[in-house]
Amino acid sequence: MWTGRDHRFGGLKRRYSKRPRGDSRSFDPLRGETVSFSTELKYENWLLYWVQPGVSRLITSPERLRCLDHGQSLSIVPDLIVVHEGVQLQCVVAEENEATKRKESSLQRIATAHGCSWAVRTRKQIRENSLLLDNLEHFRQAATVFVDDPLDSLRRDVEAVLTDKSSVSFNDLRRALAVPDKDSSLEAVLIRMQWAGRVHINLEEFRYDEAIVSRGALRTR
């Protein structure tokens, strides 16, 4: 019934070998793969990139990366690897201090050695817009419910409505397509279309059911 239901995490020993404090598991319905995070903040950081058009991979459990820097061995385990017109290594930190500055320095040198870009993501950056995070989580849940259903007919209906109108509110689109309020199939279709760059849903300023759906891809930040 569920895509990825047979994924194995290797038991408790393997699960806690990399993350002694444990981790939480989730599912990426767009890419059809399981993901895991050691903190809620790292999950939220992943969520911000989850639906960005052009992001082909999001690696949440990377292997340790190493390099030699002036004869000194450096290593780091990124918290997230974003593959989008290149590869970016990311580390998530609660706040900036002397320890995180050292971590940032190592990340920069290792990323350069591996031909990647890099970013240190802070709690302030990640939680800058709580409304956006709430909206993204709502759409992720909806997409998970319909992960094994292509919903092609509904997608074509959405495209037909947006052919005549360049933009429409989410609620007006639901009414135009006669999709019941408790039916989350419309959210599942729209979030897939946004990831594919076919529509743009304004999720940063309005609650999802008041958002504006328009033609065109979401600009990545």
mmCIF file of C-alpha atoms in Angstrom:
data_model
loop_
_atom_site.group_PDB
_atom_site.id
_atom_site.type_symbol
_atom_site.label_atom_id
_atom_site.label_comp_id
_atom_site.label_asym_id
_atom_site.label_seq_id
_atom_site.Cartn_x
_atom_site.Cartn_y
_atom_site.Cartn_z
ATOM 1 C CA MET A 1 0.000 0.000 0.000
ATOM 2 C CA TRP A 2 2.665 2.522 1.005
ATOM 3 C CA THR A 3 5.708 3.296 -1.083
ATOM 4 C CA GLY A 4 8.818 2.712 1.008
ATOM 5 C CA ARG A 5 7.009 0.624 3.619
ATOM 6 C CA ASP A 6 9.678 -2.079 3.389
ATOM 7 C CA HIS A 7 12.586 0.281 4.117
ATOM 8 C CA ARG A 8 14.867 -1.072 6.848
ATOM 9 C CA PHE A 9 16.824 1.134 9.247
ATOM 10 C CA GLY A 10 19.166 -1.607 10.500
ATOM 11 C CA GLY A 11 17.849 -1.987 14.037
ATOM 12 C CA LEU A 12 18.620 -0.022 17.184
ATOM 13 C CA LYS A 13 22.380 -0.532 17.066
ATOM 14 C CA ARG A 14 22.707 0.984 13.619
ATOM 15 C CA ARG A 15 20.102 3.627 14.291
ATOM 16 C CA TYR A 16 21.960 5.008 17.316
ATOM 17 C CA SER A 17 25.510 4.537 16.046
ATOM 18 C CA LYS A 18 25.451 7.843 14.168
ATOM 19 C CA ARG A 19 22.844 9.618 16.288
ATOM 20 C CA PRO A 20 23.245 8.545 19.940
ATOM 21 C CA ARG A 21 20.258 10.644 20.998
ATOM 22 C CA GLY A 22 18.016 8.941 18.470
ATOM 23 C CA ASP A 23 16.261 10.307 15.421
ATOM 24 C CA SER A 24 12.792 10.860 14.029
ATOM 25 C CA ARG A 25 11.661 9.306 10.778
ATOM 26 C CA SER A 26 9.544 10.847 8.086
ATOM 27 C CA PHE A 27 8.710 10.325 4.427
ATOM 28 C CA ASP A 28 9.398 12.400 1.338
ATOM 29 C CA PRO A 29 6.378 11.763 -0.911
ATOM 30 C CA LEU A 30 7.799 13.757 -3.827
ATOM 31 C CA ARG A 31 10.933 11.630 -4.149
ATOM 32 C CA GLY A 32 9.382 8.500 -2.648
ATOM 33 C CA GLU A 33 12.018 7.921 0.004
ATOM 34 C CA THR A 34 12.352 7.734 3.769
ATOM 35 C CA VAL A 35 14.212 10.480 5.617
ATOM 36 C CA SER A 36 15.379 10.823 9.216
ATOM 37 C CA PHE A 37 16.495 13.677 11.448
ATOM 38 C CA SER A 38 18.147 13.948 14.843
ATOM 39 C CA THR A 39 16.375 17.206 15.747
ATOM 40 C CA GLU A 40 13.194 19.032 14.826
ATOM 41 C CA LEU A 41 15.260 21.982 13.604
ATOM 42 C CA LYS A 42 17.014 19.785 11.049
ATOM 43 C CA TYR A 43 13.658 18.479 9.871
ATOM 44 C CA GLU A 44 12.376 22.033 9.436
ATOM 45 C CA ASN A 45 15.476 22.982 7.458
ATOM 46 C CA TRP A 46 14.881 20.014 5.144
ATOM 47 C CA LEU A 47 11.223 21.013 4.792
ATOM 48 C CA LEU A 48 12.189 24.451 3.451
ATOM 49 C CA TYR A 49 14.031 22.806 0.539
ATOM 50 C CA TRP A 50 11.638 19.890 0.111
ATOM 51 C CA VAL A 51 9.439 21.381 -2.615
ATOM 52 C CA GLN A 52 11.818 23.802 -4.312
ATOM 53 C CA PRO A 53 11.747 23.290 -8.103
ATOM 54 C CA GLY A 54 14.942 21.830 -9.475
ATOM 55 C CA VAL A 55 16.043 20.185 -6.228
ATOM 56 C CA SER A 56 16.577 16.607 -7.352
ATOM 57 C CA ARG A 57 17.984 15.138 -4.133
ATOM 58 C CA LEU A 58 17.971 15.915 -0.432
ATOM 59 C CA ILE A 59 20.308 13.646 1.517
ATOM 60 C CA THR A 60 19.457 13.688 5.215
ATOM 61 C CA SER A 61 21.905 11.050 6.447
ATOM 62 C CA PRO A 62 25.191 11.776 4.667
ATOM 63 C CA GLU A 63 28.413 9.911 5.282
ATOM 64 C CA ARG A 64 31.358 11.641 6.961
ATOM 65 C CA LEU A 65 33.415 13.710 4.516
ATOM 66 C CA ARG A 66 37.152 14.279 4.904
ATOM 67 C CA CYS A 67 39.948 16.322 3.414
ATOM 68 C CA LEU A 68 43.557 17.306 4.097
ATOM 69 C CA ASP A 69 44.149 20.983 4.775
ATOM 70 C CA HIS A 70 47.820 22.023 5.038
ATOM 71 C CA GLY A 71 48.644 18.553 6.296
ATOM 72 C CA GLN A 72 45.824 18.539 8.809
ATOM 73 C CA SER A 73 42.990 16.017 8.532
ATOM 74 C CA LEU A 74 39.530 17.585 8.659
ATOM 75 C CA SER A 75 36.212 15.753 8.737
ATOM 76 C CA ILE A 76 32.561 16.630 9.103
ATOM 77 C CA VAL A 77 29.134 15.013 8.769
ATOM 78 C CA PRO A 78 26.776 17.442 6.989
ATOM 79 C CA ASP A 79 23.219 17.643 8.268
ATOM 80 C CA LEU A 80 21.810 17.986 4.758
ATOM 81 C CA ILE A 81 23.116 17.720 1.202
ATOM 82 C CA VAL A 82 21.087 19.667 -1.358
ATOM 83 C CA VAL A 83 21.493 18.689 -5.019
ATOM 84 C CA HIS A 84 20.315 21.567 -7.209
ATOM 85 C CA GLU A 85 22.455 22.749 -10.130
ATOM 86 C CA GLY A 86 25.390 21.540 -8.095
ATOM 87 C CA VAL A 87 25.842 20.147 -4.601
ATOM 88 C CA GLN A 88 25.578 22.130 -1.373
ATOM 89 C CA LEU A 89 26.709 20.826 2.014
ATOM 90 C CA GLN A 90 24.752 22.216 4.942
ATOM 91 C CA CYS A 91 25.198 22.190 8.696
ATOM 92 C CA VAL A 92 22.385 23.222 11.041
ATOM 93 C CA VAL A 93 23.237 25.048 14.266
ATOM 94 C CA ALA A 94 21.045 26.448 17.024
ATOM 95 C CA GLU A 95 23.102 29.621 17.313
ATOM 96 C CA GLU A 96 26.402 31.092 16.239
ATOM 97 C CA ASN A 97 29.250 30.853 18.750
ATOM 98 C CA GLU A 98 32.940 29.968 18.800
ATOM 99 C CA ALA A 99 32.224 26.240 18.330
ATOM 100 C CA THR A 100 29.987 26.855 15.318
ATOM 101 C CA LYS A 101 32.581 29.198 13.812
ATOM 102 C CA ARG A 102 35.121 26.359 13.930
ATOM 103 C CA LYS A 103 32.538 24.029 12.426
ATOM 104 C CA GLU A 104 31.850 26.569 9.684
ATOM 105 C CA SER A 105 35.543 26.812 8.893
ATOM 106 C CA SER A 106 35.853 23.023 8.546
ATOM 107 C CA LEU A 107 32.689 22.851 6.450
ATOM 108 C CA GLN A 108 33.982 25.528 4.098
ATOM 109 C CA ARG A 109 37.326 23.801 3.561
ATOM 110 C CA ILE A 110 35.807 20.344 3.089
ATOM 111 C CA ALA A 111 33.151 21.644 0.703
ATOM 112 C CA THR A 112 35.810 23.395 -1.377
ATOM 113 C CA ALA A 113 37.924 20.228 -1.462
ATOM 114 C CA HIS A 114 34.958 18.233 -2.748
ATOM 115 C CA GLY A 115 33.889 20.854 -5.295
ATOM 116 C CA CYS A 116 30.693 21.767 -3.426
ATOM 117 C CA SER A 117 29.130 24.933 -2.101
ATOM 118 C CA TRP A 118 28.268 25.177 1.587
ATOM 119 C CA ALA A 119 25.940 26.860 4.079
ATOM 120 C CA VAL A 120 25.531 27.047 7.832
ATOM 121 C CA ARG A 121 21.838 27.269 8.674
ATOM 122 C CA THR A 122 20.844 28.819 12.005
ATOM 123 C CA ARG A 123 17.645 28.484 14.010
ATOM 124 C CA LYS A 124 16.850 32.149 13.259
ATOM 125 C CA GLN A 125 17.090 31.560 9.501
ATOM 126 C CA ILE A 126 15.130 28.320 9.534
ATOM 127 C CA ARG A 127 12.302 29.538 11.757
ATOM 128 C CA GLU A 128 12.093 33.003 10.266
ATOM 129 C CA ASN A 129 8.640 32.235 8.821
ATOM 130 C CA SER A 130 6.583 29.846 10.937
ATOM 131 C CA LEU A 131 3.592 30.188 8.590
ATOM 132 C CA LEU A 132 5.665 28.845 5.700
ATOM 133 C CA LEU A 133 6.786 25.863 7.772
ATOM 134 C CA ASP A 134 3.194 25.093 8.799
ATOM 135 C CA ASN A 135 1.998 25.302 5.197
ATOM 136 C CA LEU A 136 4.778 23.066 3.917
ATOM 137 C CA GLU A 137 4.041 20.449 6.579
ATOM 138 C CA HIS A 138 0.353 20.488 5.629
ATOM 139 C CA PHE A 139 1.177 19.875 1.978
ATOM 140 C CA ARG A 140 3.732 17.185 2.828
ATOM 141 C CA GLN A 141 1.109 15.268 4.788
ATOM 142 C CA ALA A 142 -1.402 15.584 1.949
ATOM 143 C CA ALA A 143 1.137 14.383 -0.611
ATOM 144 C CA THR A 144 1.994 11.418 1.609
ATOM 145 C CA VAL A 145 -1.641 10.326 1.761
ATOM 146 C CA PHE A 146 -1.788 10.222 -2.055
ATOM 147 C CA VAL A 147 1.790 9.094 -2.686
ATOM 148 C CA ASP A 148 0.670 5.999 -4.635
ATOM 149 C CA ASP A 149 -2.055 7.788 -6.612
ATOM 150 C CA PRO A 150 -0.922 9.779 -9.701
ATOM 151 C CA LEU A 151 -4.110 11.929 -9.646
ATOM 152 C CA ASP A 152 -3.615 12.655 -13.354
ATOM 153 C CA SER A 153 -7.238 13.565 -13.974
ATOM 154 C CA LEU A 154 -7.273 16.153 -11.197
ATOM 155 C CA ARG A 155 -3.976 17.605 -12.418
ATOM 156 C CA ARG A 156 -5.435 18.086 -15.893
ATOM 157 C CA ASP A 157 -8.469 19.780 -14.346
ATOM 158 C CA VAL A 158 -6.198 22.186 -12.469
ATOM 159 C CA GLU A 159 -4.278 22.987 -15.646
ATOM 160 C CA ALA A 160 -7.555 23.621 -17.492
ATOM 161 C CA VAL A 161 -8.666 26.160 -14.888
ATOM 162 C CA LEU A 162 -5.332 27.933 -14.902
ATOM 163 C CA THR A 163 -5.322 28.150 -18.704
ATOM 164 C CA ASP A 164 -7.986 30.864 -18.611
ATOM 165 C CA LYS A 165 -6.920 32.461 -15.315
ATOM 166 C CA SER A 166 -3.283 33.194 -14.663
ATOM 167 C CA SER A 167 -3.920 33.022 -10.928
ATOM 168 C CA VAL A 168 -6.686 31.894 -8.583
ATOM 169 C CA SER A 169 -7.084 31.520 -4.837
ATOM 170 C CA PHE A 170 -6.776 28.043 -3.390
ATOM 171 C CA ASN A 171 -10.355 28.132 -2.090
ATOM 172 C CA ASP A 172 -11.741 29.342 -5.440
ATOM 173 C CA LEU A 173 -9.835 26.563 -7.195
ATOM 174 C CA ARG A 174 -11.291 23.993 -4.791
ATOM 175 C CA ARG A 175 -14.806 25.285 -5.482
ATOM 176 C CA ALA A 176 -14.257 25.402 -9.247
ATOM 177 C CA LEU A 177 -13.164 21.766 -9.247
ATOM 178 C CA ALA A 178 -15.839 20.698 -6.723
ATOM 179 C CA VAL A 179 -13.248 19.093 -4.446
ATOM 180 C CA PRO A 180 -14.716 18.552 -0.932
ATOM 181 C CA ASP A 181 -13.125 20.504 1.911
ATOM 182 C CA LYS A 182 -11.872 17.378 3.680
ATOM 183 C CA ASP A 183 -10.378 15.920 0.495
ATOM 184 C CA SER A 184 -6.627 16.650 0.434
ATOM 185 C CA SER A 185 -6.087 15.369 -3.110
ATOM 186 C CA LEU A 186 -5.987 18.955 -4.421
ATOM 187 C CA GLU A 187 -3.113 19.805 -2.076
ATOM 188 C CA ALA A 188 -1.291 16.659 -3.223
ATOM 189 C CA VAL A 189 -1.646 17.648 -6.886
ATOM 190 C CA LEU A 190 -0.664 21.273 -6.370
ATOM 191 C CA ILE A 191 2.475 20.545 -4.377
ATOM 192 C CA ARG A 192 3.663 18.105 -7.042
ATOM 193 C CA MET A 193 2.996 20.749 -9.692
ATOM 194 C CA GLN A 194 4.929 23.339 -7.704
ATOM 195 C CA TRP A 195 7.927 21.002 -7.405
ATOM 196 C CA ALA A 196 7.741 20.431 -11.175
ATOM 197 C CA GLY A 197 7.665 24.202 -11.747
ATOM 198 C CA ARG A 198 4.176 24.194 -13.282
ATOM 199 C CA VAL A 199 2.568 26.420 -10.678
ATOM 200 C CA HIS A 200 3.557 28.755 -7.881
ATOM 201 C CA ILE A 201 1.697 28.653 -4.573
ATOM 202 C CA ASN A 202 2.242 31.658 -2.329
ATOM 203 C CA LEU A 203 2.879 29.864 0.948
ATOM 204 C CA GLU A 204 4.988 32.528 2.640
ATOM 205 C CA GLU A 205 2.327 35.166 3.271
ATOM 206 C CA PHE A 206 -0.998 33.352 3.630
ATOM 207 C CA ARG A 207 -2.364 30.209 5.202
ATOM 208 C CA TYR A 208 -2.496 27.475 2.555
ATOM 209 C CA ASP A 209 -6.284 27.691 2.044
ATOM 210 C CA GLU A 210 -6.012 31.423 1.343
ATOM 211 C CA ALA A 211 -2.934 31.175 -0.858
ATOM 212 C CA ILE A 212 -2.831 32.266 -4.487
ATOM 213 C CA VAL A 213 -2.052 29.618 -7.102
ATOM 214 C CA SER A 214 -0.521 30.974 -10.310
ATOM 215 C CA ARG A 215 1.343 29.852 -13.363
ATOM 216 C CA GLY A 216 5.127 29.791 -13.167
ATOM 217 C CA ALA A 217 7.795 28.192 -10.990
ATOM 218 C CA LEU A 218 8.643 29.141 -7.460
ATOM 219 C CA ARG A 219 11.860 31.113 -7.360
ATOM 220 C CA THR A 220 14.436 29.365 -5.207
ATOM 221 C CA ARG A 221 16.271 31.352 -2.571
#
